[in-house]
Amino acid sequence: MGYELRVVRDSPLAFAELAKAIAPAGFGLRGDDEIVAAHRGGTHAVARWQGQLVGEPGSDWQVAQLVRLSAALGARLVGEDGEVYTLRDGVIEVVTGGSAMEIGKFEEIIEAGPAAWTP
């Protein structure tokens, strides 16, 4: 199991609300619990439903998709250690302890696709 990012809202998110909101935002549902996004003819897992949305990203593209999904749901994307992933001026940032670190430009990351991080 990898590092988890969670889509968090002040008001609870019901599965029916999730299912209704994902298609207009460009996401799909595969099976009963997997949220997917398309890239160059394929679909790739972004998150899974476990009473809340949880993602275990293996690429910056998946982080970008989780940020986009969070915004579509009026939520925020939070890591296991309490850091928050945001989109500001077209750049994805991770904010922790009052400091922000840039991950990269949203559009460039989306265009690059879901290539896995390499060690």
Coordinates of C-alpha atoms in Angstrom, one line a residue:
M1 CA 0.0 0.0 0.0
G2 CA 1.4 3.4 -1.0
Y3 CA 1.0 6.9 0.3
E4 CA -2.7 7.8 0.4
L5 CA -4.3 11.1 -0.6
R6 CA -7.9 11.7 0.5
V7 CA -10.5 14.0 -0.9
V8 CA -11.9 15.8 2.1
R9 CA -15.0 18.0 2.4
D10 CA -16.6 19.8 5.3
S11 CA -19.9 18.1 4.5
P12 CA -19.9 14.3 4.0
L13 CA -19.8 13.1 0.4
A14 CA -22.4 10.5 -0.5
F15 CA -21.6 8.0 -3.3
A16 CA -24.7 9.1 -5.3
E17 CA -23.4 12.7 -5.2
L18 CA -20.0 11.5 -6.3
A19 CA -21.5 9.4 -9.2
K20 CA -23.5 12.4 -10.4
A21 CA -20.6 14.9 -10.2
I22 CA -17.7 12.9 -11.9
A23 CA -19.0 12.6 -15.5
P24 CA -19.3 16.4 -16.1
A25 CA -15.8 16.8 -14.6
G26 CA -14.4 14.3 -17.1
F27 CA -14.1 11.3 -14.9
G28 CA -15.7 7.8 -15.1
L29 CA -16.6 5.0 -12.8
R30 CA -15.2 1.5 -13.4
G31 CA -16.8 -1.2 -11.4
D32 CA -18.4 -0.2 -8.1
D33 CA -15.5 1.8 -6.6
E34 CA -12.9 3.0 -9.0
I35 CA -12.7 6.5 -10.4
V36 CA -10.9 6.7 -13.7
A37 CA -9.7 9.4 -16.1
A38 CA -8.9 9.1 -19.8
H39 CA -5.6 9.9 -21.4
R40 CA -4.7 9.2 -25.1
G41 CA -7.3 6.5 -25.6
G42 CA -6.9 4.7 -22.3
T43 CA -8.4 5.0 -18.9
H44 CA -6.4 5.1 -15.8
A45 CA -7.3 4.7 -12.1
V46 CA -7.3 8.0 -10.1
A47 CA -9.1 7.1 -6.9
R48 CA -11.3 4.5 -5.3
W49 CA -14.4 4.9 -3.2
Q50 CA -14.1 3.6 0.4
G51 CA -16.8 5.7 2.1
Q52 CA -14.6 8.5 0.9
L53 CA -12.4 9.0 -2.1
V54 CA -8.8 7.8 -1.6
G55 CA -6.0 7.8 -4.1
E56 CA -2.5 6.2 -4.1
P57 CA -0.8 8.2 -6.8
G58 CA 2.1 6.7 -8.7
S59 CA 2.6 9.8 -10.9
D60 CA 2.2 13.6 -11.0
W61 CA -0.6 13.0 -13.5
Q62 CA -2.6 11.1 -10.9
V63 CA -1.9 13.8 -8.3
A64 CA -3.1 16.4 -10.8
Q65 CA -6.3 14.4 -11.5
L66 CA -7.0 14.1 -7.8
V67 CA -6.6 17.9 -7.4
R68 CA -9.0 18.3 -10.3
L69 CA -11.5 15.8 -8.9
S70 CA -11.3 17.5 -5.5
A71 CA -12.1 20.9 -7.0
A72 CA -15.0 19.4 -8.9
L73 CA -16.4 18.1 -5.6
G74 CA -15.9 21.3 -3.7
A75 CA -13.3 19.5 -1.6
R76 CA -9.6 19.6 -0.8
L77 CA -6.9 17.0 -1.3
V78 CA -5.1 16.0 1.9
G79 CA -2.1 13.7 2.4
E80 CA -1.6 11.3 5.3
D81 CA 0.6 13.8 7.0
G82 CA -1.9 16.7 6.8
E83 CA -0.4 18.4 3.8
V84 CA -2.8 20.0 1.3
Y85 CA -2.5 19.8 -2.5
T86 CA -3.8 22.8 -4.3
L87 CA -3.9 24.5 -7.7
R88 CA -2.8 28.1 -7.7
D89 CA -2.3 30.2 -10.9
G90 CA -2.1 27.0 -13.0
V91 CA 0.5 25.4 -10.7
I92 CA 0.0 22.4 -8.4
E93 CA 1.4 23.0 -5.0
V94 CA 1.7 21.0 -1.8
V95 CA 1.2 23.1 1.3
T96 CA 2.5 21.9 4.7
G97 CA 3.3 23.9 7.8
G98 CA 2.7 27.2 6.1
S99 CA 5.2 26.5 3.3
A100 CA 4.3 25.8 -0.3
M101 CA 6.3 23.6 -2.7
E102 CA 5.5 23.5 -6.4
I103 CA 4.9 20.2 -8.0
G104 CA 4.6 21.6 -11.5
K105 CA 2.3 23.2 -14.1
F106 CA -1.1 21.6 -14.2
E107 CA -1.5 21.6 -18.0
E108 CA 2.0 20.2 -18.6
I109 CA 1.4 17.4 -16.1
I110 CA -1.9 16.5 -17.6
E111 CA -0.5 16.5 -21.1
A112 CA 2.5 14.3 -20.0
G113 CA 0.1 11.6 -18.9
P114 CA 0.2 8.9 -16.2
A115 CA 3.9 7.8 -16.6
A116 CA 4.9 6.2 -13.3
W117 CA 7.4 7.8 -11.0
T118 CA 10.8 6.1 -11.2
P119 CA 12.9 5.5 -8.1

